[in-house]
Amino acid sequence: MSVESADRLTRTTVRGGRTAVPASRPRPVTAGSRTRRWTPPGPLHLGVTLGPLRRGPGDPTFRVTPDGSVWRASCTPAGPGTLRIARSGETIEAEAWGPGADWLLDGLPALLGAEDDPEGFTPRHRIVHEAHRRNPGLRLGRTGLVLESLIPSILEQKVTADEAYRAWRLLVRQYGPPAPGPADRMHTPPDPRTWARIPSWDWHKAGVDGKRSAAIVRAAKVFHRMEEAATMDAERAARRLCAVDGIGPWTAAETLQRSNGAPDAVTVGDLHLPKIIGYALTGVRDTDDAKMLDLLTPYEGHRHRATRLILLSGHTPPRRAPRLSVNDIRGL
């Protein structure tokens, strides 16, 4: 077991980005692929940095293989592409396939947090300090792709994670083309036009209600305007996303954390996060959004980074009630 997979995986640490990546093994370059080597300027933990991009087990756009490779399939501005990332000593080796290969390789440093600047971040709580010490390779990566993170975030609105992950798997497998290259059983997300044309009965079969499906269709129809948010500061980008009916602050923050690598994008309106933050920092379990934001004030400018570290600590309040039940709308 490698250093990257040594920490215990729980629902909370997985939400913080913890993803087990085995120790890398040599792998021959595939004929017809494009390649790039890049050396990060400091510690880099592949599993923690790329983990937030994975939408549950079985995500057809994300895979970790036993040879220590992390695979991603994306719908880029240049077309579909598959990216394989692995470590070779202190160097990152990447291969890419498909029309979007060059675009993905060009964005490799940003994806792995090269544009992330933790300057000015100082842990103010013991639990944050310890998590920061244990995760020196945490980087906030930037995909540069808004719709890719926006759509699964909309699917996660007001439902359990398992429901959202299932919907994402079903829709991507049904409507997303097979990923280019040797990525067996992987799919790239559908392009915006395809998302906008999914019929109501297939949304229903995937367990997606009309409110969420309508928000996705509206966003897909103005995807050019959505993608422009990737080049904006977080405040302007959030306003751009929230201009679409059905997208609010929760969805905007969850999207910009991934597409823009926004270090201060706080997720508000979440059922569990305020309680986790409050319990970790004060021992009080019934914290609301206002109190959570107050507790995160010392981390202004890096509140998302602090939140990630708290989640990675795995420190959660003891459960007092059963998990939310799954509301299956397919039988309606």
Coordinates of C-alpha atoms in Angstrom, one line a residue, residues 16 31 44 57 77 111 196 267:
G16 CA -12.7 15.8 1.2
A31 CA 1.0 3.7 -29.7
L44 CA 1.7 16.5 -4.8
P57 CA -17.8 4.5 -7.2
P77 CA -13.5 22.4 -26.3
L111 CA -5.3 20.2 -13.1
A196 CA -30.1 19.3 -23.8
T267 CA -20.5 25.4 0.1

